[in-house]
Each structure stands twice: as C-alpha cells, then as structure tokens.
Short mmCIF file of N, CA and C in Angstrom, two decimals:
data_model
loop_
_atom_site.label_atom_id
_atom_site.label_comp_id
_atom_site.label_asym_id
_atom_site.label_seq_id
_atom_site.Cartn_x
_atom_site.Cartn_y
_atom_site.Cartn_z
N UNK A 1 -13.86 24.25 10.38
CA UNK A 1 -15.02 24.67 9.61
C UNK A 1 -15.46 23.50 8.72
N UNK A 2 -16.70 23.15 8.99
CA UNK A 2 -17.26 21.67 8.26
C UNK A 2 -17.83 22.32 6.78
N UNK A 3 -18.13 21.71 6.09
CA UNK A 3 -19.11 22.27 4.77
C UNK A 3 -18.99 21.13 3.99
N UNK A 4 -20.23 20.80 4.03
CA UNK A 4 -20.74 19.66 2.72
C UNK A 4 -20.13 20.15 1.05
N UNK A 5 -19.46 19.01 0.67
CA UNK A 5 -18.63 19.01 -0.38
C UNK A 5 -19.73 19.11 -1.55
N UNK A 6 -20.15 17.57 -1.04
CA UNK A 6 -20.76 17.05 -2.14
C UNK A 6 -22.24 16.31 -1.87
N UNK A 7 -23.50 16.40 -2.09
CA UNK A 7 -24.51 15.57 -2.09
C UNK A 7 -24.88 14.70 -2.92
N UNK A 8 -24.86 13.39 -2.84
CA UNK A 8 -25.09 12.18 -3.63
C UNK A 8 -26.37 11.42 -3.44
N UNK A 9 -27.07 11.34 -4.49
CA UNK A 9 -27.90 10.36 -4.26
C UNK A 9 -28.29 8.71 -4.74
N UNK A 10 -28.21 7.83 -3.97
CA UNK A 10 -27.70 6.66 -4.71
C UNK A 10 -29.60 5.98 -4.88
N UNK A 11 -29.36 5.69 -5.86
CA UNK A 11 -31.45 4.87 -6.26
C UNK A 11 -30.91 3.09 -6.05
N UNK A 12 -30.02 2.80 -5.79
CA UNK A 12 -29.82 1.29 -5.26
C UNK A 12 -28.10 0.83 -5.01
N UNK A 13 -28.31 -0.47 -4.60
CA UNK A 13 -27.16 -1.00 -4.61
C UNK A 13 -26.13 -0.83 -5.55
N UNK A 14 -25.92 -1.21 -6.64
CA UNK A 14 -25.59 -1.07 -7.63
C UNK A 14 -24.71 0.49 -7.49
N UNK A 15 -25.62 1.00 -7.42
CA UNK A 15 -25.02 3.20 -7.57
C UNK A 15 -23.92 2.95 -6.95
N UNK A 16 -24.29 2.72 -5.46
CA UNK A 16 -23.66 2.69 -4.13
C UNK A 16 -22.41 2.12 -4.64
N UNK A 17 -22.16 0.69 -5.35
CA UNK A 17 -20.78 0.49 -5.39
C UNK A 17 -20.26 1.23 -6.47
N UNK A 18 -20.71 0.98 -7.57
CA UNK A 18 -19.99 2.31 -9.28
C UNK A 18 -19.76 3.75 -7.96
N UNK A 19 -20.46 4.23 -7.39
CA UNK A 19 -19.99 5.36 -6.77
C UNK A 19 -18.68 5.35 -5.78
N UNK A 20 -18.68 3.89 -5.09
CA UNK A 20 -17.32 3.72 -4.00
C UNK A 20 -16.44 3.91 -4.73
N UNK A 21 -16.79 2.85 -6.06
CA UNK A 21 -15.14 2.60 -7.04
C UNK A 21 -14.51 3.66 -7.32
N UNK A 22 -15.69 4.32 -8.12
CA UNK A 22 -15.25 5.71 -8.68
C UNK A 22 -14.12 6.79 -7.51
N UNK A 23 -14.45 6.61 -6.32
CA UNK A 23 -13.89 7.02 -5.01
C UNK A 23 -12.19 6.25 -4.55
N UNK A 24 -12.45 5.27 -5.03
CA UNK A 24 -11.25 4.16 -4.50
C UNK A 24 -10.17 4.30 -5.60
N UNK A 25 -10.86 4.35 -6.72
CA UNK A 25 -9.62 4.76 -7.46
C UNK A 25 -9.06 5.91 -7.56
N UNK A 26 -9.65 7.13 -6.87
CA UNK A 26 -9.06 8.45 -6.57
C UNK A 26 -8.11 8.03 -5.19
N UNK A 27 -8.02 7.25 -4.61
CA UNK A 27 -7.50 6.97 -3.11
C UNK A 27 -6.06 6.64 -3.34
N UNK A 28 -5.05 7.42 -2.16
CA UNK A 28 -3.74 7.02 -2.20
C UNK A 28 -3.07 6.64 -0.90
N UNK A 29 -1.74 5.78 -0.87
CA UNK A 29 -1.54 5.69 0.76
C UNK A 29 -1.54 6.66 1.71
N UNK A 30 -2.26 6.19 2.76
CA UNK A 30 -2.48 6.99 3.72
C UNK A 30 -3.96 7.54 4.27
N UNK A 31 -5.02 7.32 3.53
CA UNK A 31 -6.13 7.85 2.52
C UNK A 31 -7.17 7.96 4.20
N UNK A 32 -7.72 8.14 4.62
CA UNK A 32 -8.67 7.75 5.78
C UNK A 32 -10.08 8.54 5.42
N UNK A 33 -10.83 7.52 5.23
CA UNK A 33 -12.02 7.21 4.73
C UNK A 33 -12.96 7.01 6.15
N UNK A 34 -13.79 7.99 6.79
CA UNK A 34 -14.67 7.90 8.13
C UNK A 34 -16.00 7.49 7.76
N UNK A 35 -16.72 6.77 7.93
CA UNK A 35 -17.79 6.68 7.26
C UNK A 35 -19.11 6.16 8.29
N UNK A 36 -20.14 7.30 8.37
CA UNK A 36 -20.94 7.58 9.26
C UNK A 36 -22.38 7.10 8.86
N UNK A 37 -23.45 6.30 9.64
CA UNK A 37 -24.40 5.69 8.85
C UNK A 37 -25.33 4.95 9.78
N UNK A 38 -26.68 4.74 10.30
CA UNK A 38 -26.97 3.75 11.37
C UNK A 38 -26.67 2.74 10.16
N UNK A 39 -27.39 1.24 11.12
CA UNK A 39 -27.73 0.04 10.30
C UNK A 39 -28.03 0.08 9.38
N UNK A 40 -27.29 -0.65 8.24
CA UNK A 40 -28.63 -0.91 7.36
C UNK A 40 -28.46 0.46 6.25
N UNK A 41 -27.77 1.50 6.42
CA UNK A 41 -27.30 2.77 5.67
C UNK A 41 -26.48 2.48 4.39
N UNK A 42 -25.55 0.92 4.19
CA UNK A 42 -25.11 1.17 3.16
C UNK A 42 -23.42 1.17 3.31
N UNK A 43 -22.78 1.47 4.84
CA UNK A 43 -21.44 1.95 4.64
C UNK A 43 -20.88 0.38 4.45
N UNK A 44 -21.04 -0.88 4.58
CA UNK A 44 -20.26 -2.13 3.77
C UNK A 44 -20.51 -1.73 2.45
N UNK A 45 -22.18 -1.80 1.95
CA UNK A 45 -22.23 -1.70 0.32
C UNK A 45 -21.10 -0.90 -0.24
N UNK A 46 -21.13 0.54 0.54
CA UNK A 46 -20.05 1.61 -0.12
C UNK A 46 -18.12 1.14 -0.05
N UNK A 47 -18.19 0.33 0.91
CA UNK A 47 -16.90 0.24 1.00
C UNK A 47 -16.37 -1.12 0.61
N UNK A 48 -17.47 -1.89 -0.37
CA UNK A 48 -16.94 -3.27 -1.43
C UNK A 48 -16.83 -2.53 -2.58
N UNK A 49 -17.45 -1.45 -3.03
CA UNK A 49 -17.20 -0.51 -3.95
C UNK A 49 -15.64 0.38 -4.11
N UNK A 50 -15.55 1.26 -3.09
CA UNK A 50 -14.34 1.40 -2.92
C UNK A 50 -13.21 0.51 -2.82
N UNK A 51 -13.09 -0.68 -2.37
CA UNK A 51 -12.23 -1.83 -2.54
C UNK A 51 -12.01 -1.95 -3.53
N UNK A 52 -12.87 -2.31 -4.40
CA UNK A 52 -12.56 -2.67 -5.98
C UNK A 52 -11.71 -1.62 -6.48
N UNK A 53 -12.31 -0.26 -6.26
CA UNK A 53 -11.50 0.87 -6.86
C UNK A 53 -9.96 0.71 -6.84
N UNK A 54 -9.87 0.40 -5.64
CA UNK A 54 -8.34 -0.15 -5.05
C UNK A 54 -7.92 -1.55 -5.17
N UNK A 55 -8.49 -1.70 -6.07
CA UNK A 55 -8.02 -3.15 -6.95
C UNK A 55 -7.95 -4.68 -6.23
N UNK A 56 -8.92 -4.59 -4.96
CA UNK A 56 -9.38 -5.93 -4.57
C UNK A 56 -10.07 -6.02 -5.17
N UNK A 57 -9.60 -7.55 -5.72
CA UNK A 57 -10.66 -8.27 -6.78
C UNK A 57 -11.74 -9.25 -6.20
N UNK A 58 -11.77 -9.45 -5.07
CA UNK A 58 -12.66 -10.73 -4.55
C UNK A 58 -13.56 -9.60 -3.78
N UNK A 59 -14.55 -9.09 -4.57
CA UNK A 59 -15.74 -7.99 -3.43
C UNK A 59 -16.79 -9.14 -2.47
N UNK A 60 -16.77 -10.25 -2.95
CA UNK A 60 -17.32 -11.36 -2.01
C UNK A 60 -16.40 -11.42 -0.14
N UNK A 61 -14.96 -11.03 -0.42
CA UNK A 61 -14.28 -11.03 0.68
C UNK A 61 -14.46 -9.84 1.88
N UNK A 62 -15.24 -8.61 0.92
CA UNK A 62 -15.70 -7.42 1.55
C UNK A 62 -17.04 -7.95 2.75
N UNK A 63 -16.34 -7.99 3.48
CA UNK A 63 -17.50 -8.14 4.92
C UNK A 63 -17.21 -6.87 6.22
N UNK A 64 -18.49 -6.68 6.74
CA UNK A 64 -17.92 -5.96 8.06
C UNK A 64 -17.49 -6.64 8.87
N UNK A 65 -15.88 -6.09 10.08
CA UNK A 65 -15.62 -6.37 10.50
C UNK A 65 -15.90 -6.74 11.54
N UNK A 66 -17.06 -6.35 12.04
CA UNK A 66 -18.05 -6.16 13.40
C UNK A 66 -17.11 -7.00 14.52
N UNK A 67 -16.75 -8.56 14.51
CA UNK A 67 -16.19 -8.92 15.27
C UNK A 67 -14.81 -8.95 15.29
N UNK A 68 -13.91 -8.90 14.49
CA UNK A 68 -13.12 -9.30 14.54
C UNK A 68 -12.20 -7.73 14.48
N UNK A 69 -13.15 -6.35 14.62
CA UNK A 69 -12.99 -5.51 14.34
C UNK A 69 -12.03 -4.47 13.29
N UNK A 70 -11.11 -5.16 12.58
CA UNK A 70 -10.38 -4.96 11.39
C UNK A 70 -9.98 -6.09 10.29
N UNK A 71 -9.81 -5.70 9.00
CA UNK A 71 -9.90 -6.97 8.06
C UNK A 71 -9.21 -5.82 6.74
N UNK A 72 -8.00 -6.93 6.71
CA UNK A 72 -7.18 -6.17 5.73
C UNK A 72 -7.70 -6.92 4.32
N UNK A 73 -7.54 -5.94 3.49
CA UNK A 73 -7.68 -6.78 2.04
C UNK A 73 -6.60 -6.26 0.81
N UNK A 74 -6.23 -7.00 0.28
CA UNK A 74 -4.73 -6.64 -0.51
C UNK A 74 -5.11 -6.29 -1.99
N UNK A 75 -4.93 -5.17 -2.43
CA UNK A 75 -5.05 -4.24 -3.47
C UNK A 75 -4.12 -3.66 -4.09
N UNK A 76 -4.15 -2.33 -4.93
CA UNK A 76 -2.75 -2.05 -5.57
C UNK A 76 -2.24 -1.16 -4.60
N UNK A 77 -3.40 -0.83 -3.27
CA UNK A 77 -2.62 -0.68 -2.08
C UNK A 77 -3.60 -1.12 -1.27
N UNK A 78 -2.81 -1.59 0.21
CA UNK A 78 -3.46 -2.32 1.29
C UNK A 78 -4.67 -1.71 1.73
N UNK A 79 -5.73 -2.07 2.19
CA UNK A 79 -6.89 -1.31 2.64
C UNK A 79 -7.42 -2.13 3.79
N UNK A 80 -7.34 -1.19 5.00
CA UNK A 80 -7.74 -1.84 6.17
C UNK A 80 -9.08 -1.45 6.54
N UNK A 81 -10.36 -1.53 6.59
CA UNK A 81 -11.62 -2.28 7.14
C UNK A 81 -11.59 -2.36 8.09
N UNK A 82 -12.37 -1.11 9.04
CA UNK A 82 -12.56 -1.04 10.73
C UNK A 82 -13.99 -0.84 11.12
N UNK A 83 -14.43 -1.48 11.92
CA UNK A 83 -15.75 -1.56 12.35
C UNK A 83 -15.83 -0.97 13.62
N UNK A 84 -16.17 0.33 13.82
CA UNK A 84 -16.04 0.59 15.39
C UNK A 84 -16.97 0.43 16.04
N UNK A 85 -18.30 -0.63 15.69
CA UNK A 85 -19.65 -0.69 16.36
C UNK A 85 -19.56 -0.85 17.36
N UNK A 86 -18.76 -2.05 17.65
CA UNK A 86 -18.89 -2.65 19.32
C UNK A 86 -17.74 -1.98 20.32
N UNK A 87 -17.31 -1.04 19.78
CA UNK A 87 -16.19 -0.33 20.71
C UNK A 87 -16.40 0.26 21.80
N UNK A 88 -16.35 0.60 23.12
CA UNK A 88 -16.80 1.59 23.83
C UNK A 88 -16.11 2.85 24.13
N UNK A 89 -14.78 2.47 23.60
CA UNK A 89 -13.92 3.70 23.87
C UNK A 89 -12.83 3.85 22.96
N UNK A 90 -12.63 5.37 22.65
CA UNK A 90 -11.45 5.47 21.64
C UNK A 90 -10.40 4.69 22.19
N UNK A 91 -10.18 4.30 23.31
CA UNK A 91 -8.63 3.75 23.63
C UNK A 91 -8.84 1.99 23.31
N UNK A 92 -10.26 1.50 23.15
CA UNK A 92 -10.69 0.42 22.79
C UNK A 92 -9.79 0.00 20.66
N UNK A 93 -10.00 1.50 20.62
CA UNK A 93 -9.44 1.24 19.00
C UNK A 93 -8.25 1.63 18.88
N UNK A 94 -7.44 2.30 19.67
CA UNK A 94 -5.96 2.29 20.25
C UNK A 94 -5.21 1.08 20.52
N UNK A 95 -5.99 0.43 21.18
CA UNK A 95 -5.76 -1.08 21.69
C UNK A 95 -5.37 -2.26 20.49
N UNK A 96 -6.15 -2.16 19.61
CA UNK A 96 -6.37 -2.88 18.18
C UNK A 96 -5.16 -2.42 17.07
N UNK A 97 -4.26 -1.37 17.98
CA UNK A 97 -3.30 -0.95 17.11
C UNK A 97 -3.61 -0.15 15.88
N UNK A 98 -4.82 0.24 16.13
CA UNK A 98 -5.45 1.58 14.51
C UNK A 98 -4.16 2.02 13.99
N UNK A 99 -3.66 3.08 15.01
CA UNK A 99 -2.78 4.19 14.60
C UNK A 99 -1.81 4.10 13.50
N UNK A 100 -1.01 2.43 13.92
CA UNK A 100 -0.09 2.06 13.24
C UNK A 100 -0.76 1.80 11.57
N UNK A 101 -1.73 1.21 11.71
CA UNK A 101 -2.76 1.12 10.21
C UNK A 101 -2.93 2.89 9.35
N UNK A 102 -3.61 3.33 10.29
CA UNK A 102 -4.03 4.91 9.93
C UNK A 102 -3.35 5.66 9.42
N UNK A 103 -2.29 5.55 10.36
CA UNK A 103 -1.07 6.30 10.24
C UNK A 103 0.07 5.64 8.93
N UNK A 104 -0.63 4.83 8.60
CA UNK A 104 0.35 4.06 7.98
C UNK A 104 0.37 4.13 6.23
N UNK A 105 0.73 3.21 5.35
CA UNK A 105 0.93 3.39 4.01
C UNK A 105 -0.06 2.42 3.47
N UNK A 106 -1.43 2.27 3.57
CA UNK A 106 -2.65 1.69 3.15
C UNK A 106 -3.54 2.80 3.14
N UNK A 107 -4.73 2.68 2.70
CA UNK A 107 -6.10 3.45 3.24
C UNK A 107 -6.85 2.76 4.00
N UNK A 108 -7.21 3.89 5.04
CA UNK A 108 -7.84 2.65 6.37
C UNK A 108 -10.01 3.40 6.03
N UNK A 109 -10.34 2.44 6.07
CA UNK A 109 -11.66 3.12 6.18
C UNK A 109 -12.36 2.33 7.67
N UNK A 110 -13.23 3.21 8.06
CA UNK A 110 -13.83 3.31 9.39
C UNK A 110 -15.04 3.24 9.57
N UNK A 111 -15.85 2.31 9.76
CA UNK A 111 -17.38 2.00 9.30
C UNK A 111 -17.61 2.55 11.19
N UNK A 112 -18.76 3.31 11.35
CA UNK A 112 -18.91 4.04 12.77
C UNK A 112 -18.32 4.64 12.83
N UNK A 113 -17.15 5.69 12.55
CA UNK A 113 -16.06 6.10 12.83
C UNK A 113 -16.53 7.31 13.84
N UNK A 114 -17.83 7.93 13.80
CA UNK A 114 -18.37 8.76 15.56
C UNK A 114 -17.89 8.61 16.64
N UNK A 115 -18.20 7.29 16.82
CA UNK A 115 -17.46 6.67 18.10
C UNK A 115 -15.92 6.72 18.52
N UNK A 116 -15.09 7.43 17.71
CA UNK A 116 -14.01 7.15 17.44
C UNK A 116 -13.25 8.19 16.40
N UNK A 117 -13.69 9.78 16.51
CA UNK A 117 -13.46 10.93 15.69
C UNK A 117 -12.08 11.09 16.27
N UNK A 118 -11.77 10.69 17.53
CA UNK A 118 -9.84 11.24 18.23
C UNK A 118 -9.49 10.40 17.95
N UNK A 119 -9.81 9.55 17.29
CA UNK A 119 -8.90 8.87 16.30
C UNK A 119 -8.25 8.98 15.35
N UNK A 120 -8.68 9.59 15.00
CA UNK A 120 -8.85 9.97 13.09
C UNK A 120 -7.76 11.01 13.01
N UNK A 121 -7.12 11.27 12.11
CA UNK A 121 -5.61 12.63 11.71
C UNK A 121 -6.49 13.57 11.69
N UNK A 122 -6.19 15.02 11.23
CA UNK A 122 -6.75 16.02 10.93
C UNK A 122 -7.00 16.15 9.89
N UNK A 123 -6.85 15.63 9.08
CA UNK A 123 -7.66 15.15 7.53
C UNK A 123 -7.90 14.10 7.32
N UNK A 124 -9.20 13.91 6.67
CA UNK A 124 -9.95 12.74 6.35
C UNK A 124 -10.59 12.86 5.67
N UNK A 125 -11.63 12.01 5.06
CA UNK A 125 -12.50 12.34 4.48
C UNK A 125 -13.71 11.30 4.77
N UNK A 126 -15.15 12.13 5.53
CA UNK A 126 -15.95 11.83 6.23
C UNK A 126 -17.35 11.74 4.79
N UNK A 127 -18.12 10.78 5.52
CA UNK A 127 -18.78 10.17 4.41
C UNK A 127 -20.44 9.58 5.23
N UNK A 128 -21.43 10.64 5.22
CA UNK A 128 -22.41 9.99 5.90
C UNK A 128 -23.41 9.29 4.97
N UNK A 129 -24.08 8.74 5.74
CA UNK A 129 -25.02 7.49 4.33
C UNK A 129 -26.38 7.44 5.29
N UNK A 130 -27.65 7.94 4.75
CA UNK A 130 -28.97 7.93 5.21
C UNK A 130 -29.46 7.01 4.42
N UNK A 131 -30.32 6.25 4.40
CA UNK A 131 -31.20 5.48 4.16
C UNK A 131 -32.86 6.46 4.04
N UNK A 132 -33.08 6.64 2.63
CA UNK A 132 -34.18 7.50 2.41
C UNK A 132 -35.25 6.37 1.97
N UNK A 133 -35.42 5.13 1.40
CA UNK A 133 -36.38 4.00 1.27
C UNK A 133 -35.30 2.76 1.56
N UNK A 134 -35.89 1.79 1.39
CA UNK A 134 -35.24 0.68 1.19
C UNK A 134 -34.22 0.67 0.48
N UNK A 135 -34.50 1.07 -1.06
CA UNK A 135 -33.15 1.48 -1.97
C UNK A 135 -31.82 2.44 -1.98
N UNK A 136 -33.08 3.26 -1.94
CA UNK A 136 -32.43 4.86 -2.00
C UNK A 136 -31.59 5.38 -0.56
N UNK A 137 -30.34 6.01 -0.97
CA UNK A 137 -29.34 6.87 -0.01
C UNK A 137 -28.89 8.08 0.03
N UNK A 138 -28.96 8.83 0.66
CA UNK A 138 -28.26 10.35 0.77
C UNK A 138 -26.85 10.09 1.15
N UNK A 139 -25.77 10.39 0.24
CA UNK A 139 -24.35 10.26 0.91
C UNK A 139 -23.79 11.26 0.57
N UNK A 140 -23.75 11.48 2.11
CA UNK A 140 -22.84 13.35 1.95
C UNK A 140 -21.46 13.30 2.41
N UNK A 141 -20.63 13.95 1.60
CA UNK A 141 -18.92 13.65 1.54
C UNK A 141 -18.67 15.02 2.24
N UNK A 142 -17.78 15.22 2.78
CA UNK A 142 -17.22 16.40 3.43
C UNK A 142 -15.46 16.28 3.52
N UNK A 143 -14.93 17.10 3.40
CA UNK A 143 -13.49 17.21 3.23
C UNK A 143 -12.77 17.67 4.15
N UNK A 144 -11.87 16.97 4.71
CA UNK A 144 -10.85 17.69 5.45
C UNK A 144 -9.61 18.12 5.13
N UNK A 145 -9.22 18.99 4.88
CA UNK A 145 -8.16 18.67 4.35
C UNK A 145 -7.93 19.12 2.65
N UNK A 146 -7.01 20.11 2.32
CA UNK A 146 -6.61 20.31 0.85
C UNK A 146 -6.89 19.21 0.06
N UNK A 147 -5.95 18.22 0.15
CA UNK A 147 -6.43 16.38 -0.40
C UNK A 147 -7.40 16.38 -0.69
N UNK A 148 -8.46 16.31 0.44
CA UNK A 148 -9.55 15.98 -0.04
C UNK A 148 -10.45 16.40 -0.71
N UNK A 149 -10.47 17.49 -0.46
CA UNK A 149 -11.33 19.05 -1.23
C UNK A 149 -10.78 18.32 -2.86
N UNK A 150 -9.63 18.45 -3.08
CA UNK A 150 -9.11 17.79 -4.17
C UNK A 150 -9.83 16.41 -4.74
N UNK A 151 -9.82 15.55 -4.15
CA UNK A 151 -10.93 14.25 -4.37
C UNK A 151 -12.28 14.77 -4.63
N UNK A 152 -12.79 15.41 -3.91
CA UNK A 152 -14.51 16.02 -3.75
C UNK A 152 -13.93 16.62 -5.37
N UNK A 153 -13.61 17.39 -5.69
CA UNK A 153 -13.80 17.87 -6.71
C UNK A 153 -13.84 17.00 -8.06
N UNK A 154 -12.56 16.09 -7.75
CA UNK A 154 -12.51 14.76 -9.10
C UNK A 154 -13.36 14.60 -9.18
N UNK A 155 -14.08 14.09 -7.79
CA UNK A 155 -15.57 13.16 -7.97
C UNK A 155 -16.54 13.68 -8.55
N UNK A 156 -16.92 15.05 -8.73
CA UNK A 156 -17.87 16.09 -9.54
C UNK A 156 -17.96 15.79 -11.02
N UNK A 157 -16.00 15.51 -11.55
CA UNK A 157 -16.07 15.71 -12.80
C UNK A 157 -16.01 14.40 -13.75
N UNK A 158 -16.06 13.28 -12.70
CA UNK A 158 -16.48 11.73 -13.35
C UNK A 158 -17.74 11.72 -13.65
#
C-alpha cells in the first residue's frame, strides 16, 4: 500500500539542499534512499544535500555517477551514490555488486532507481522530484517501511 507521506515544495536550489541535509542527518546504516526524477529534476542537487547531512564535507565531490555508475563518499557513515540511467537491466546493477552496498552498513542512494525497483529491500524510502519552472520542485517522499514513516514524520517537525 503506497501513500504519499509528505509533499514538499522546493522555490530553488538552495531549498533543495537545506531540505536533503535536513534528511541526511535523520539517515542511519543501512538507509536506502530511491530517488525518482527525469533530467534536470534535481535528484544530484538533493543528494549533495543529503551528503552533507551525513557529514561529507567536500559537496563539490557530489557528482552523478552516470558513468562510472557508483561513487562512494566518506561521512560519519559511508554513502554510496548510484546512477541507474544507463542500466538496461536489474541484473546490470547486480553485476556492479549493489547488493553488497545496499545491503550493507552505509546508506546507498539511487538516482533512477525505476529502472531498478527489484533491487531495492522492502523498505526504503522513495523520493520523486518534478520540475514545476526552472527553479521550483515538487518532492514527494513516500515510506516504506515503520523506519521510514518514522523519518517522514521527523521531517514534518524540523
């Protein structure tokens, strides 16, 4: 059963990251962050934001992974950076060794992560990002998971 947690609206760049952080510092090992968006939607902006939260200090190092399709960055916990654009098949991100990341004691976040939902545990926490002008974003959080419902709610009361 899906149900929108939370509706956010971001008026620029800026929002977009104060809003990741605010997110990243609610985040603990294990954390899986799906994050759904065409081009151009915002899910890097959102997830140099969240980095910081998680205490990478170099947000200049925050790039998508597009080619190289994962990019760890070291925080007060590890956070792995997955780009599933150019993938064609979930076993394409099997291949890249996800599971062991996902499954593992970092937070993995998943820029495309559509392409690539049998991937993902049975809890997560899914994160779509529209592009309403140039500036402006609709980012709707949805919860899987007790955990997360738990996060969705922190995030209300920051």
């Amino acid at each position: 059963m899906e149900e929108i947690q939370i509706t956010f609206k971001s008026i620029n760049v800026d929002e977009t990251v104060r809003f990741g952080e605010k997110l990243g510092r609610l985040l603990v090992p294990g954390d899986v962050i799906a994050l759904i968006g065409d081009l151009g939607a915002g899910k890097t902006t959102l997830v140099k934001g969240i980095a910081r939260g998680l205490g990478v200090e170099d947000k200049r190092a925050i790039k998508s992974p597009t080619f190289s399709l994962v990019h760890f960055y070291k925080g007060r916990i590890p956070v792995y950076h997955f780009d599933a654009y150019r993938l064609k098949e979930i076993h394409d991100m099997i291949d890249i060794g996800s599971d062991e990341m996902i499954f593992g004691n970092g937070v993995s976040i998943i820029e495309w992560a559509d392409k690539v939902f049998g991937c993902l545990p049975k809890q997560y926490l899914k994160i779509t990002l529209t592009a309403i002008s140039e500036n402006e974003r609709n980012i709707e959080i949805y919860g899987y998971g007790e955990h997360y419902r738990i996060i969705l709610h922190k995030i209300k009361t920051i």
